[in-house]
């Protein structure tokens, strides 16, 4: 199966609740490469590269989020791969 790249935007109470840490743990567990970072508006943004099946599982998790988070909305859009990711990392 061919890898695809998506941009996922998670809205809600997702900063200062260890969302990025748990996102990285889930991505590594599922074999997803990419990055996660906080946005200035309070959202969290993820760029993820994996198979459709892996990304579907990951997106389902994003709706739940970390134990302290409160996810209101998750937006997923296919994008061209702009960077070669060697793993999954938290960016600031």
Coordinates of N, CA and C in Angstrom, one line a residue:
X1 N 0.8 -1.2 0.0 CA 0.0 0.0 0.0 C 0.9 1.2 0.0
X2 N 0.4 2.2 -0.7 CA 1.2 3.4 -0.9 C 0.9 4.4 0.3
X3 N 1.9 5.0 0.8 CA 1.8 6.0 1.9 C 1.2 7.3 1.3
X4 N 0.3 7.9 2.1 CA -0.2 9.2 1.8 C 0.1 10.2 2.9
X5 N 0.0 11.5 2.6 CA 0.3 12.5 3.6 C -1.0 13.3 3.9
X6 N -1.3 13.5 5.2 CA -2.4 14.3 5.5 C -2.0 15.4 6.5
X7 N -2.8 16.5 6.5 CA -2.7 17.5 7.6 C -4.0 17.4 8.4
X8 N -3.7 17.2 9.7 CA -4.8 17.1 10.7 C -4.8 18.3 11.6
X9 N -5.9 18.9 11.7 CA -6.1 20.0 12.7 C -7.1 19.6 13.8
X10 N -6.6 19.7 15.0 CA -7.5 19.3 16.1 C -7.8 20.6 16.9
X11 N -9.1 20.8 17.1 CA -9.6 22.0 17.9 C -10.2 21.6 19.2
X12 N -10.1 22.4 20.2 CA -10.7 22.2 21.5 C -9.6 22.5 22.6
X13 N -9.8 21.9 23.7 CA -8.8 22.1 24.8 C -7.7 21.0 24.5
X14 N -6.7 21.4 23.7 CA -5.7 20.5 23.2 C -4.3 21.0 23.5
X15 N -4.1 22.1 24.1 CA -2.8 22.6 24.5 C -2.7 22.6 26.0
X16 N -1.5 22.3 26.5 CA -1.2 22.2 28.0 C -2.0 21.1 28.6
X17 N -2.2 20.0 27.8 CA -2.9 18.8 28.4 C -2.2 17.5 27.8
X18 N -0.9 17.7 27.5 CA 0.0 16.6 27.0 C -0.5 16.0 25.7
X19 N -1.3 16.8 24.9 CA -1.8 16.2 23.7 C -0.7 15.8 22.7
X20 N 0.3 16.7 22.6 CA 1.4 16.4 21.6 C 2.1 15.1 22.0
X21 N 2.4 14.9 23.3 CA 3.1 13.7 23.8 C 2.3 12.5 23.5
X22 N 1.0 12.5 23.8 CA 0.2 11.3 23.5 C 0.0 11.1 22.0
X23 N 0.0 12.2 21.2 CA -0.1 12.0 19.8 C 1.1 11.3 19.3
X24 N 2.3 11.7 19.8 CA 3.5 11.0 19.3 C 3.5 9.5 19.7
X25 N 3.1 9.2 20.9 CA 3.0 7.8 21.4 C 2.1 7.0 20.5
X26 N 1.0 7.5 20.1 CA 0.0 6.8 19.2 C 0.6 6.7 17.8
X27 N 1.2 7.7 17.3 CA 1.8 7.7 16.0 C 2.9 6.6 15.9
X28 N 3.8 6.6 16.9 CA 4.8 5.6 16.9 C 4.2 4.2 17.0
X29 N 3.2 4.0 17.8 CA 2.6 2.7 18.0 C 2.0 2.2 16.6
X30 N 1.4 3.2 15.9 CA 0.8 2.8 14.6 C 1.8 2.8 13.4
X31 N 3.0 3.2 13.6 CA 4.0 3.3 12.5 C 3.9 4.5 11.6
X32 N 3.4 5.6 12.2 CA 3.2 6.8 11.4 C 4.4 7.7 11.5
X33 N 4.7 8.3 10.4 CA 5.8 9.3 10.4 C 5.2 10.7 10.3
X34 N 5.9 11.7 10.8 CA 5.4 13.1 10.7 C 5.8 14.0 11.9
X35 N 5.0 15.0 12.1 CA 5.2 15.9 13.2 C 3.9 16.3 13.8
X36 N 4.0 16.8 15.0 CA 2.8 17.5 15.7 C 3.3 18.7 16.4
X37 N 2.5 19.8 16.3 CA 2.9 21.1 16.9 C 1.7 21.9 17.3
X38 N 1.9 22.7 18.3 CA 0.9 23.7 18.7 C 0.8 24.8 17.7
X39 N -0.4 25.3 17.5 CA -0.6 26.5 16.7 C -0.9 27.7 17.6
X40 N -0.6 28.9 17.2 CA -0.9 30.1 18.0 C -2.3 30.3 18.4
X41 N -3.3 29.8 17.6 CA -4.7 30.0 17.9 C -5.2 29.0 18.9
X42 N -4.4 28.1 19.5 CA -4.8 27.1 20.5 C -5.1 25.7 19.9
X43 N -5.0 25.6 18.6 CA -5.2 24.2 18.0 C -3.9 23.5 18.0
X44 N -4.0 22.2 17.6 CA -2.8 21.4 17.4 C -2.9 20.9 15.9
X45 N -1.7 21.0 15.3 CA -1.6 20.6 13.9 C -0.7 19.4 13.8
X46 N -1.1 18.4 12.9 CA -0.3 17.2 12.7 C -0.1 17.0 11.2
X47 N 1.1 16.7 10.8 CA 1.4 16.3 9.4 C 1.8 14.8 9.6
X48 N 1.0 13.9 8.9 CA 1.2 12.5 9.1 C 1.3 11.8 7.8
X49 N 2.3 10.8 7.7 CA 2.5 10.1 6.5 C 2.4 8.6 6.9
X50 N 1.5 7.9 6.2 CA 1.3 6.5 6.5 C 0.3 5.9 5.4
X51 N -0.1 4.7 5.6 CA -1.1 4.1 4.7 C -2.5 4.6 5.2
X52 N -3.5 4.5 4.3 CA -4.8 5.0 4.6 C -5.4 4.3 5.9
X53 N -5.1 3.0 6.0 CA -5.6 2.3 7.2 C -5.0 2.8 8.5
X54 N -3.7 3.0 8.4 CA -3.0 3.6 9.6 C -3.5 5.0 10.0
X55 N -3.7 5.8 8.9 CA -4.2 7.1 9.2 C -5.7 7.1 9.7
X56 N -6.5 6.2 9.2 CA -7.9 6.1 9.7 C -7.8 5.8 11.2
X57 N -7.0 4.8 11.6 CA -6.9 4.5 13.1 C -6.4 5.7 13.9
X58 N -5.4 6.4 13.3 CA -4.8 7.6 14.0 C -5.9 8.7 14.1
X59 N -6.6 9.0 13.0 CA -7.6 10.0 13.1 C -8.7 9.7 14.1
X60 N -9.1 8.4 14.2 CA -10.1 8.0 15.2 C -9.5 8.4 16.6
X61 N -8.3 8.1 16.8 CA -7.6 8.4 18.1 C -7.7 9.9 18.3
X62 N -7.4 10.7 17.3 CA -7.4 12.2 17.4 C -8.7 12.7 17.9
X63 N -9.8 12.1 17.6 CA -11.1 12.5 18.1 C -11.2 12.4 19.7
X64 N -10.4 11.4 20.2 CA -10.4 11.1 21.6 C -9.3 12.0 22.3
X65 N -8.1 11.9 21.8 CA -7.0 12.7 22.3 C -6.5 12.2 23.6
X66 N -5.7 13.1 24.3 CA -5.1 12.7 25.5 C -6.1 12.7 26.7
X67 N -5.8 12.1 27.8 CA -6.8 12.0 28.9 C -7.3 13.3 29.4
X68 N -6.5 14.4 29.4 CA -7.0 15.7 29.9 C -7.6 16.6 28.8
X69 N -7.5 16.2 27.5 CA -7.9 17.0 26.5 C -9.5 16.9 26.3
X70 N -10.0 17.9 25.5 CA -11.4 17.9 25.2 C -11.5 18.3 23.7
X71 N -11.5 17.4 22.8 CA -11.5 17.6 21.4 C -12.9 18.0 20.9
X72 N -12.9 19.2 20.2 CA -14.2 19.6 19.7 C -14.4 19.3 18.2
X73 N -13.2 19.4 17.4 CA -13.3 19.2 16.0 C -12.0 18.7 15.5
X74 N -12.1 17.8 14.5 CA -10.9 17.2 13.8 C -11.1 17.4 12.3
X75 N -10.2 18.1 11.7 CA -10.2 18.3 10.2 C -9.1 17.6 9.6
X76 N -9.3 16.8 8.6 CA -8.3 16.0 7.9 C -8.3 16.4 6.4
X77 N -7.1 16.7 5.9 CA -7.0 17.0 4.4 C -5.8 16.4 3.8
X78 N -6.0 15.7 2.7 CA -4.8 15.2 2.0 C -4.0 16.3 1.4
X79 N -2.7 16.2 1.5 CA -1.8 17.2 1.0 C -0.6 16.5 0.3
X80 N 0.1 17.2 -0.5 CA 1.3 16.6 -1.1 C 2.4 16.5 0.0
X81 N 3.2 15.5 -0.1 CA 4.2 15.3 0.9 C 5.3 16.4 0.6
X82 N 5.5 17.2 1.6 CA 6.5 18.4 1.4 C 7.8 18.1 2.1
X83 N 7.9 17.1 2.9 CA 9.1 16.8 3.7 C 9.2 15.3 3.9
X84 N 10.5 14.9 3.9 CA 10.7 13.5 4.2 C 10.8 13.3 5.7
X85 N 9.9 12.6 6.3 CA 10.0 12.4 7.8 C 10.6 11.0 8.0
X86 N 11.5 11.0 9.0 CA 12.2 9.8 9.3 C 11.6 9.1 10.5
X87 N 10.8 9.8 11.3 CA 10.1 9.3 12.4 C 8.9 10.2 12.7
X88 N 8.6 10.3 14.0 CA 7.5 11.2 14.4 C 8.1 12.1 15.5
X89 N 7.9 13.4 15.3 CA 8.5 14.3 16.3 C 7.6 15.4 16.8
X90 N 7.8 15.9 18.0 CA 7.1 17.0 18.5 C 7.9 18.3 18.1
X91 N 7.2 19.2 17.5 CA 7.9 20.5 17.2 C 7.2 21.6 18.0
X92 N 8.0 22.6 18.2 CA 7.5 23.8 19.0 C 7.2 25.0 18.2

